[in-house]
CSV table of C-alpha atoms and ligand atoms in Angstrom, one decimal:
chain,number,residue,atom,x,y,z
A,1,MET,CA,-18.0,28.5,-14.5
A,2,ASP,CA,-14.6,27.6,-13.6
A,3,TYR,CA,-12.8,28.4,-16.6
A,4,LYS,CA,-12.3,31.1,-18.7
A,5,GLN,CA,-11.6,31.6,-22.5
A,6,VAL,CA,-8.1,32.5,-24.0
A,7,THR,CA,-8.4,35.8,-26.7
A,8,GLN,CA,-5.2,36.0,-26.8
A,9,CYS,CA,-1.5,35.5,-26.6
A,10,ARG,CA,-0.2,35.4,-23.4
A,11,VAL,CA,3.5,35.5,-24.4
A,12,CYS,CA,3.4,38.4,-27.1
A,13,GLY,CA,-0.6,39.9,-26.5
A,14,SER,CA,-1.2,38.5,-30.8
A,15,LYS,CA,-4.9,38.2,-31.0
A,16,ARG,CA,-4.3,36.2,-34.6
A,17,LEU,CA,-4.9,32.4,-32.9
A,18,THR,CA,-5.4,29.6,-34.9
A,19,LYS,CA,-6.6,26.1,-33.5
A,20,TYR,CA,-4.6,23.2,-35.0
A,21,LEU,CA,-5.9,20.3,-32.4
A,22,ASP,CA,-8.9,19.4,-30.7
A,23,LEU,CA,-8.5,16.3,-28.6
A,24,GLY,CA,-12.7,16.3,-27.3
A,25,MET,CA,-14.1,16.9,-24.1
A,26,MET,CA,-11.1,15.6,-21.0
A,27,PRO,CA,-11.7,15.5,-17.6
A,28,LEU,CA,-9.2,17.8,-14.9
A,29,VAL,CA,-6.0,14.8,-15.2
A,30,ASN,CA,-5.4,15.0,-11.3
A,31,ALA,CA,-8.6,15.1,-10.0
A,32,LEU,CA,-8.7,11.4,-8.7
A,33,GLU,CA,-12.7,10.4,-7.6
A,34,THR,CA,-13.3,9.0,-4.2
A,35,ARG,CA,-16.2,6.7,-5.6
A,36,TYR,CA,-16.4,4.5,-9.1
A,37,ASP,CA,-19.4,6.0,-9.9
A,38,ALA,CA,-18.5,9.7,-10.0
A,39,VAL,CA,-19.3,11.7,-13.0
A,40,SER,CA,-15.7,13.8,-13.9
A,41,PRO,CA,-16.5,17.3,-15.2
A,42,LYS,CA,-15.2,17.7,-18.5
A,43,TYR,CA,-13.9,20.6,-20.7
A,44,PRO,CA,-12.7,21.1,-24.0
A,45,LEU,CA,-9.3,20.0,-24.8
A,46,GLU,CA,-7.8,22.4,-27.8
A,47,ILE,CA,-4.5,23.6,-28.7
A,48,LEU,CA,-4.4,27.0,-30.8
A,49,LEU,CA,-1.1,28.3,-32.4
A,50,CYS,CA,0.1,31.9,-31.9
A,51,GLU,CA,1.4,32.6,-35.4
A,52,SER,CA,3.2,35.5,-34.6
A,53,CYS,CA,5.6,34.2,-31.1
A,54,SER,CA,4.8,30.6,-32.0
A,55,LEU,CA,3.3,29.9,-28.5
A,56,SER,CA,1.1,26.8,-28.9
A,57,GLN,CA,-1.6,27.3,-25.8
A,58,LEU,CA,-4.9,25.3,-24.7
A,59,SER,CA,-8.3,27.5,-25.5
A,60,ILE,CA,-9.0,27.6,-22.1
A,61,VAL,CA,-7.9,28.3,-18.5
A,62,VAL,CA,-9.3,26.3,-15.2
A,63,ASP,CA,-9.2,28.0,-12.6
A,64,PRO,CA,-5.8,27.2,-10.6
A,65,LYS,CA,-7.7,26.8,-7.2
A,66,VAL,CA,-9.7,24.2,-9.0
A,67,LEU,CA,-6.2,22.3,-10.4
A,68,TYR,CA,-4.1,22.8,-7.6
A,69,ALA,CA,-5.8,23.1,-3.9
A,70,ASN,CA,-4.7,19.3,-3.4
A,71,TYR,CA,-2.3,17.8,-5.9
A,72,PRO,CA,-1.5,14.4,-5.8
A,73,TYR,CA,1.7,14.6,-7.9
A,74,ARG,CA,4.6,13.8,-6.0
A,75,SER,CA,8.2,14.7,-8.1
A,76,SER,CA,10.3,12.2,-5.7
A,77,ILE,CA,8.1,9.3,-6.3
A,78,SER,CA,10.4,8.9,-9.6
A,79,SER,CA,14.3,8.2,-9.2
A,80,THR,CA,14.7,9.1,-12.8
A,81,PHE,CA,13.8,12.8,-11.5
A,82,LYS,CA,15.9,12.4,-8.8
A,83,ARG,CA,18.5,11.9,-10.5
A,84,HIS,CA,18.0,14.7,-12.8
A,85,CYS,CA,17.4,17.0,-10.3
A,86,ARG,CA,21.0,15.7,-8.4
A,87,HIS,CA,22.7,16.6,-11.8
A,88,LEU,CA,21.3,19.7,-12.5
A,89,GLY,CA,22.4,20.9,-8.6
A,90,GLU,CA,26.1,19.4,-9.8
A,91,LYS,CA,26.3,21.8,-12.8
A,92,LEU,CA,24.5,24.8,-11.3
A,93,TYR,CA,27.0,24.3,-8.5
A,94,ALA,CA,30.1,24.2,-10.9
A,95,MET,CA,28.6,27.6,-12.7
A,96,PHE,CA,28.4,29.2,-9.2
A,97,ALA,CA,31.7,28.4,-8.1
A,98,GLN,CA,33.3,29.6,-11.3
A,99,HIS,CA,31.4,33.0,-11.3
A,100,GLU,CA,31.4,34.0,-7.7
A,101,SER,CA,34.4,31.9,-6.3
A,102,HIS,CA,34.5,34.0,-3.1
A,103,ARG,CA,31.3,33.0,-2.2
A,104,PRO,CA,30.5,29.6,-0.1
A,105,LYS,CA,26.9,28.6,-0.9
A,106,PRO,CA,24.5,29.6,-3.1
A,107,ALA,CA,21.4,30.1,-2.7
A,108,VAL,CA,18.3,28.6,-5.0
A,109,LEU,CA,14.5,29.2,-5.0
A,110,ASP,CA,13.0,26.8,-6.3
A,111,ILE,CA,9.1,27.8,-7.2
A,112,ALA,CA,6.9,24.9,-7.2
A,113,SER,CA,8.9,23.2,-5.2
A,114,ASN,CA,6.5,20.3,-5.0
A,115,ASP,CA,7.5,17.8,-2.7
A,116,CYS,CA,11.1,19.4,-2.6
A,117,CYS,CA,12.6,16.6,-4.4
A,118,LEU,CA,14.9,19.5,-6.4
A,119,LEU,CA,15.3,21.2,-2.8
A,120,ARG,CA,16.8,17.8,-1.1
A,121,GLU,CA,19.2,17.1,-4.0
A,122,PHE,CA,20.3,20.6,-4.2
A,123,ARG,CA,20.6,20.4,-0.3
A,124,GLU,CA,23.2,17.5,-0.5
A,125,VAL,CA,25.1,19.3,-3.3
A,126,GLY,CA,26.0,22.2,-0.9
A,127,PHE,CA,22.8,25.2,-1.7
A,128,ILE,CA,21.2,27.3,0.5
A,129,ILE,CA,17.3,26.0,-0.2
A,130,ASN,CA,14.0,27.4,-0.2
A,131,GLY,CA,10.4,26.9,-1.5
A,132,VAL,CA,7.2,28.1,-3.1
A,133,GLU,CA,4.6,25.8,-3.2
A,134,PRO,CA,0.9,26.5,-3.5
A,135,SER,CA,-0.4,23.2,-2.6
A,136,THR,CA,-0.9,22.6,1.3
A,137,ASN,CA,-0.7,18.6,1.1
A,138,LEU,CA,2.7,19.3,-0.1
A,139,MET,CA,4.4,21.5,2.6
A,140,PRO,CA,7.1,19.4,4.1
A,141,THR,CA,7.2,19.0,7.9
A,142,LEU,CA,8.9,21.6,10.6
A,143,ASP,CA,11.6,18.8,11.5
A,144,GLU,CA,12.7,18.6,8.0
A,145,LEU,CA,13.8,22.6,8.1
A,146,ILE,CA,13.1,23.3,4.1
A,147,PRO,CA,11.5,26.8,4.2
A,148,VAL,CA,8.6,26.5,1.7
A,149,THR,CA,6.1,29.3,1.2
A,150,ASN,CA,2.7,28.0,0.9
A,151,ASP,CA,1.5,29.9,-2.0
A,152,PHE,CA,1.2,30.7,-5.9
A,153,TRP,CA,4.4,32.6,-7.2
A,154,SER,CA,3.8,36.0,-8.0
A,155,GLU,CA,5.6,39.6,-8.3
A,156,LYS,CA,3.5,40.8,-5.3
A,157,LEU,CA,5.0,37.4,-3.5
A,158,ALA,CA,8.8,38.1,-4.5
A,159,LYS,CA,8.4,41.5,-3.3
A,160,SER,CA,7.0,40.4,0.0
A,161,THR,CA,9.9,38.4,0.3
A,162,SER,CA,13.7,39.6,1.0
A,163,TYR,CA,14.8,37.1,-1.7
A,164,VAL,CA,18.1,37.5,-3.4
A,165,MET,CA,18.8,34.5,-5.5
A,166,ASP,CA,21.6,33.1,-6.9
A,167,PHE,CA,19.6,30.6,-8.9
A,168,ILE,CA,15.7,30.4,-9.3
A,169,THR,CA,14.7,27.1,-10.7
A,170,ALA,CA,11.7,26.2,-11.9
A,171,THR,CA,10.9,22.6,-13.2
A,172,ASN,CA,7.4,21.6,-14.9
A,173,VAL,CA,5.9,24.9,-13.7
A,174,PHE,CA,5.8,27.6,-16.5
A,175,ALA,CA,3.6,25.9,-19.1
A,176,HIS,CA,1.3,25.4,-16.0
A,177,VAL,CA,1.1,29.8,-15.6
A,178,ASP,CA,-1.7,31.6,-16.9
A,179,ASP,CA,-0.2,34.9,-16.3
A,180,LEU,CA,3.6,35.0,-17.4
A,181,ASP,CA,4.2,38.2,-17.4
A,182,ASP,CA,3.7,38.3,-13.7
A,183,PHE,CA,5.6,35.5,-12.8
A,184,VAL,CA,8.7,36.8,-15.1
A,185,LEU,CA,8.6,40.1,-13.4
A,186,GLY,CA,8.6,37.9,-9.8
A,187,VAL,CA,11.3,35.9,-11.0
A,188,LYS,CA,13.3,39.4,-11.9
A,189,GLN,CA,12.6,40.8,-8.4
A,190,ALA,CA,14.0,38.0,-6.6
A,191,LEU,CA,17.2,37.4,-8.5
A,192,ALA,CA,20.5,38.3,-7.5
A,193,PRO,CA,22.3,40.6,-9.8
A,194,LYS,CA,24.0,38.1,-11.5
A,195,GLY,CA,21.7,35.4,-10.4
A,196,MET,CA,20.5,33.0,-12.9
A,197,PHE,CA,16.9,31.9,-14.1
A,198,VAL,CA,16.8,28.1,-14.9
A,199,VAL,CA,13.2,27.1,-16.5
A,200,GLU,CA,12.6,23.5,-17.6
A,201,VAL,CA,9.7,23.2,-20.1
A,202,PRO,CA,8.2,19.6,-22.0
A,203,TYR,CA,9.8,20.9,-25.5
A,204,LEU,CA,7.1,21.4,-28.1
A,205,LYS,CA,9.6,19.6,-30.8
A,206,ASP,CA,9.8,16.5,-28.8
A,207,MET,CA,5.5,16.2,-28.6
A,208,LEU,CA,5.6,17.0,-32.5
A,209,THR,CA,8.0,14.6,-33.4
A,210,CYS,CA,7.0,11.6,-30.9
A,211,GLY,CA,3.4,12.8,-31.2
A,212,THR,CA,3.2,12.6,-27.6
A,213,PHE,CA,-0.3,14.1,-27.0
A,214,ASP,CA,-0.4,12.9,-23.8
A,215,THR,CA,1.2,15.9,-22.3
A,216,ILE,CA,-1.7,17.8,-23.2
A,217,TYR,CA,-4.0,18.6,-20.6
A,218,HIS,CA,-5.7,21.1,-18.8
A,219,GLU,CA,-2.5,22.3,-16.4
A,220,HIS,CA,-0.4,22.0,-19.2
A,221,LEU,CA,-1.4,25.8,-20.4
A,222,SER,CA,1.7,26.5,-22.5
A,223,TYR,CA,3.8,24.0,-25.3
A,224,PHE,CA,7.0,26.2,-25.7
A,225,THR,CA,8.9,26.2,-28.6
A,226,PHE,CA,12.5,28.0,-27.9
A,227,ARG,CA,11.1,30.9,-29.6
A,228,ALA,CA,8.5,31.7,-27.2
A,229,MET,CA,10.2,31.1,-24.2
A,230,LYS,CA,12.9,33.7,-25.3
A,231,THR,CA,10.0,35.7,-25.9
A,232,ILE,CA,8.3,35.9,-22.9
A,233,LEU,CA,12.1,36.3,-20.8
A,234,GLU,CA,13.5,38.8,-22.9
A,235,ARG,CA,10.3,41.3,-22.7
A,236,HIS,CA,10.8,41.7,-19.0
A,237,GLY,CA,14.6,41.7,-19.6
A,238,LEU,CA,15.9,38.5,-18.7
A,239,THR,CA,18.3,37.7,-21.7
A,240,VAL,CA,18.2,34.0,-22.6
A,241,PHE,CA,22.4,33.3,-22.7
A,242,MET,CA,22.2,29.4,-23.1
A,243,VAL,CA,19.8,26.5,-23.8
A,244,GLU,CA,20.0,23.0,-23.5
A,245,GLN,CA,17.8,19.8,-24.5
A,246,VAL,CA,17.4,17.1,-21.7
A,247,PRO,CA,15.4,13.9,-21.8
A,248,ILE,CA,13.4,14.2,-18.8
A,249,HIS,CA,9.4,14.3,-19.7
A,250,GLY,CA,9.8,12.8,-22.5
A,251,GLY,CA,12.2,15.9,-23.8
A,252,SER,CA,12.3,19.0,-22.5
A,253,LEU,CA,14.2,22.6,-22.8
A,254,ARG,CA,16.2,23.9,-19.8
A,255,VAL,CA,16.6,27.7,-20.3
A,256,TYR,CA,19.0,29.7,-19.1
A,257,ALA,CA,18.3,33.6,-18.5
A,258,SER,CA,19.8,36.4,-16.2
A,259,LYS,CA,19.8,40.4,-15.9
A,260,HIS,CA,23.6,39.6,-16.2
A,261,SER,CA,24.8,40.0,-19.5
A,262,TYR,CA,26.4,36.8,-19.7
A,263,PRO,CA,28.1,35.8,-22.9
A,264,VAL,CA,25.3,34.3,-25.0
A,265,ASP,CA,26.2,30.7,-26.0
A,266,LYS,CA,26.3,29.0,-29.5
A,267,SER,CA,23.4,27.0,-28.5
A,268,VAL,CA,21.1,29.8,-28.3
A,269,GLY,CA,21.1,31.4,-32.5
A,270,ASP,CA,21.6,27.0,-33.2
A,271,LEU,CA,17.8,26.1,-31.5
A,272,ILE,CA,16.4,29.5,-33.4
A,273,ARG,CA,17.4,28.3,-36.4
A,274,PHE,CA,16.0,25.0,-36.4
A,275,GLU,CA,12.7,26.2,-35.5
A,276,ASN,CA,12.9,28.1,-38.4
A,277,LEU,CA,13.5,25.4,-40.4
A,278,MET,CA,10.7,23.1,-38.7
A,279,GLY,CA,8.3,26.1,-39.9
A,280,TYR,CA,7.2,26.3,-36.1
A,281,GLY,CA,4.6,28.8,-36.0
A,282,MET,CA,3.0,28.4,-39.2
A,283,PRO,CA,-0.3,25.7,-39.2
A,284,LYS,CA,1.2,23.3,-41.4
A,285,GLY,CA,4.1,22.6,-39.2
A,286,TYR,CA,1.3,20.7,-36.9
A,287,VAL,CA,-0.8,18.9,-39.7
A,288,THR,CA,1.8,15.3,-39.4
A,289,PHE,CA,1.3,15.8,-35.5
A,290,VAL,CA,-2.1,15.8,-35.7
A,291,GLU,CA,-2.1,12.6,-37.9
A,292,ASP,CA,0.3,10.5,-35.9
A,293,ILE,CA,-2.0,11.3,-32.8
A,294,GLU,CA,-5.0,9.6,-34.9
A,295,ASP,CA,-2.6,6.6,-36.1
A,296,ASN,CA,-1.3,5.9,-32.9
A,297,LYS,CA,-5.1,6.0,-31.3
A,298,ALA,CA,-6.1,3.4,-34.2
A,299,ARG,CA,-3.1,1.3,-33.3
A,300,LEU,CA,-3.6,1.1,-29.8
A,301,LEU,CA,-7.3,0.5,-29.8
A,302,LYS,CA,-6.9,-2.8,-32.6
A,303,LEU,CA,-4.2,-4.4,-30.7
A,304,MET,CA,-6.9,-3.5,-27.5
A,305,ARG,CA,-9.5,-5.1,-29.4
A,306,ALA,CA,-7.5,-8.0,-29.8
A,307,ILE,CA,-6.4,-8.4,-26.3
A,308,LYS,CA,-10.2,-8.0,-25.2
A,309,GLY,CA,-10.7,-10.9,-22.2
A,310,LYS,CA,-7.0,-10.7,-20.8
A,311,LYS,CA,-6.1,-9.9,-17.7
A,312,VAL,CA,-5.0,-6.3,-18.3
A,313,VAL,CA,-3.6,-4.1,-15.9
A,314,ALA,CA,-2.5,-0.2,-16.1
A,315,TYR,CA,1.0,0.8,-14.4
A,316,GLY,CA,1.1,4.7,-13.8
A,317,ALA,CA,-1.9,6.8,-12.7
A,318,SER,CA,-0.1,9.4,-14.3
A,319,ALA,CA,-1.6,12.5,-15.7
A,320,LYS,CA,-0.5,10.9,-19.2
A,321,GLY,CA,-2.5,8.3,-18.6
A,322,VAL,CA,-6.0,10.1,-17.8
A,323,VAL,CA,-5.2,11.6,-21.2
A,324,LEU,CA,-4.6,8.5,-22.8
A,325,LEU,CA,-7.8,6.6,-21.6
A,326,ASN,CA,-10.3,9.0,-22.1
A,327,TYR,CA,-8.8,10.3,-25.7
A,328,CYS,CA,-8.6,6.7,-26.9
A,329,GLY,CA,-11.9,6.0,-25.2
A,330,LEU,CA,-10.5,3.0,-23.4
A,331,THR,CA,-12.9,1.4,-20.3
A,332,LYS,CA,-13.1,-0.9,-17.2
A,333,ASP,CA,-13.8,-3.7,-19.8
A,334,ASP,CA,-10.4,-2.7,-21.4
A,335,VAL,CA,-8.2,-2.1,-18.6
A,336,GLN,CA,-9.3,-3.8,-15.3
A,337,ILE,CA,-7.2,-1.5,-12.1
A,338,ILE,CA,-4.3,1.1,-12.8
A,339,VAL,CA,-1.5,0.4,-10.2
A,340,ASP,CA,0.6,3.3,-9.1
A,341,GLU,CA,3.2,4.0,-6.1
A,342,THR,CA,1.7,6.9,-4.7
A,343,PRO,CA,-0.2,6.5,-1.2
A,344,ASP,CA,-2.2,9.1,-2.7
A,345,LYS,CA,-3.9,8.4,-5.7
A,346,GLN,CA,-3.8,4.3,-4.0
A,347,GLY,CA,-8.3,3.3,-3.8
A,348,LYS,CA,-9.0,6.2,-5.8
A,349,PHE,CA,-10.6,6.2,-9.6
A,350,SER,CA,-9.0,7.4,-12.7
A,351,PRO,CA,-11.4,10.8,-13.6
A,352,GLY,CA,-13.3,9.9,-16.9
A,353,THR,CA,-13.0,5.8,-16.6
A,354,GLY,CA,-13.6,5.4,-13.1
A,355,ILE,CA,-10.8,2.2,-13.2
A,356,GLN,CA,-9.4,2.3,-9.7
A,357,ILE,CA,-6.2,2.6,-8.7
A,358,LEU,CA,-4.4,0.3,-6.2
A,359,HIS,CA,-0.7,-0.5,-5.2
A,360,PRO,CA,1.6,-2.3,-7.0
A,361,ASN,CA,1.8,-5.1,-5.3
A,362,THR,CA,-1.8,-6.1,-6.2
A,363,MET,CA,-0.5,-7.1,-9.0
A,364,GLU,CA,1.5,-10.6,-7.3
A,365,ALA,CA,-2.1,-11.8,-7.0
A,366,VAL,CA,-3.5,-10.6,-10.3
A,367,HIS,CA,-0.9,-12.3,-12.7
A,368,PRO,CA,-2.0,-10.0,-15.4
A,369,ASP,CA,-1.6,-10.8,-19.2
A,370,PHE,CA,-0.6,-7.6,-20.2
A,371,ILE,CA,0.9,-4.3,-18.5
A,372,LEU,CA,-0.6,-1.0,-20.0
A,373,MET,CA,2.4,1.0,-19.7
A,374,LEU,CA,0.8,4.7,-18.9
A,375,ALA,CA,3.8,6.1,-17.4
A,376,TRP,CA,6.1,5.0,-20.3
A,377,ASN,CA,7.9,7.9,-19.7
A,378,PHE,CA,9.7,5.8,-17.0
A,379,PHE,CA,9.3,2.4,-18.8
A,380,GLU,CA,13.2,1.3,-18.0
A,381,GLU,CA,12.3,2.2,-14.1
A,382,ILE,CA,8.8,0.0,-14.6
A,383,TYR,CA,10.3,-2.9,-16.4
A,384,GLU,CA,12.5,-4.0,-13.9
A,385,LYS,CA,9.9,-3.4,-11.2
A,386,THR,CA,7.6,-5.7,-12.7
A,387,LYS,CA,9.4,-8.0,-15.5
A,388,HIS,CA,9.3,-10.5,-12.7
A,389,LEU,CA,5.4,-11.2,-13.4
A,390,GLU,CA,6.0,-12.4,-16.8
A,391,SER,CA,3.4,-10.1,-18.0
A,392,VAL,CA,3.6,-8.6,-21.9
A,393,HIS,CA,4.4,-4.9,-21.5
A,394,ILE,CA,2.2,-2.3,-23.9
A,395,VAL,CA,4.0,0.9,-24.4
A,396,PRO,CA,1.6,3.3,-26.0
A,397,LEU,CA,4.1,5.7,-27.0
A,398,PRO,CA,5.8,7.4,-28.4
A,399,SER,CA,5.3,4.5,-30.4
A,400,LEU,CA,2.8,1.4,-30.1
A,401,ARG,CA,5.8,-1.1,-28.8
A,402,VAL,CA,5.1,-4.7,-26.8
A,403,VAL,CA,7.7,-5.8,-25.0
A,404,VAL,CA,7.5,-9.6,-24.6
B,501,TMP,P1,4.4,11.6,-14.5
B,501,TMP,O1,4.8,10.7,-15.9
B,501,TMP,O2,3.5,12.5,-14.6
B,501,TMP,O3,5.8,11.5,-13.8
B,501,TMP,O4,3.6,10.3,-13.2
B,501,TMP,C1,4.1,9.0,-13.2
B,501,TMP,C2,3.6,8.0,-12.6
B,501,TMP,O5,4.0,6.9,-12.3
B,501,TMP,C3,3.1,8.8,-11.2
B,501,TMP,O6,2.4,8.3,-10.7
B,501,TMP,C4,4.2,7.6,-10.4
B,501,TMP,C5,4.1,6.4,-10.9
B,501,TMP,N1,5.1,5.8,-11.1
B,501,TMP,C6,5.1,4.3,-9.9
B,501,TMP,O7,4.2,4.2,-9.4
B,501,TMP,N2,6.3,4.0,-9.7
B,501,TMP,C7,7.7,4.2,-10.6
B,501,TMP,O8,8.5,3.3,-10.4
B,501,TMP,C8,7.2,5.3,-11.4
B,501,TMP,C9,8.9,5.7,-12.1
B,501,TMP,C10,6.8,5.9,-11.7
B,502,ZN,ZN1,2.4,34.8,-29.2
């Protein structure tokens, strides 16, 4: 068996976990198939709520070696994410200049550095860069001069290095980690005394208010409230001194923590108060979310039935897209191909549906009647690339929209 059942909260250890969502059986969203008739293994996809610390978490943990051995996701494909990283770099650089003006260059470690998208941007801003990344296929070439350790982040790894980092960034990895205690202890080990840990995770608030259930898949073990994030960091002696909400990936939390006692910004208390008001942590706070998901599915299926027989191409072989297609039960009869710019994905087949993934230039010959925007979170960027085709764009989430 390559997965295990969750029996206690990974943030606070509580065993009081209540199931509030069941999306059925789902394949591993990034396990692209090489044959059209492959049968992708499926796993339960359910969310449990911890009533003590308000963390939402999947009911199972799939073995990370199965998930990340060969990871097709490339951060750099999206110029939106590149810009996001550049802005973050500039902001952190300015903070460093304010606190440590006597030193010329801050050192940053990016955990789960993927294809070094963030590190390249930070290098241009003036950082000394380091990365840790478990996927072998994402290692930079030697001539790029980016020191990346090919491993999972852990306290043991941190102790085996001489890292003393001014900044440790972790964008879109924290929610993927089962043993958060070990992860945070490693961060603490590798931070300079005044160093800052900057962690970004998709924010549960945005998922709940927008009904964006397609961020739920087996790689995302946890769905964070700010309170749950603060609990895990402070449990290990990192003080949370600031929080921001950033638009990336449909709405994310950016949390700043340190071993040093920086003055605590007003944003911290404000967001905790908001979450208490919303009833996050109590099962009844999630009822509308579940209803929204079912409504969204029903509306999309109605539209797909209405356009049956037309040429439909889906844009973005994203993880989100696999969830949407499988949860809604869409098949090759509904969507003929998926297009995506990521070279590793082209020629492969989307898990669970077997729909083939091809280069976006295929659309020039196909002239689709409809483009289903599976990467709806990058709508503007993709729309600019596809509007000349004069297809009707279907944006399935946050709420179904048809753009003519
Ligand atoms: P993501 O939502 O998980 O970041 O996935 C977005 C997918 O869409 C990813 O596979 C890259 C692809 N993509 C393109 O092919 N072209 C684009 O212009 C953008 C923004 C994304
Ligand atoms: Zn908990």
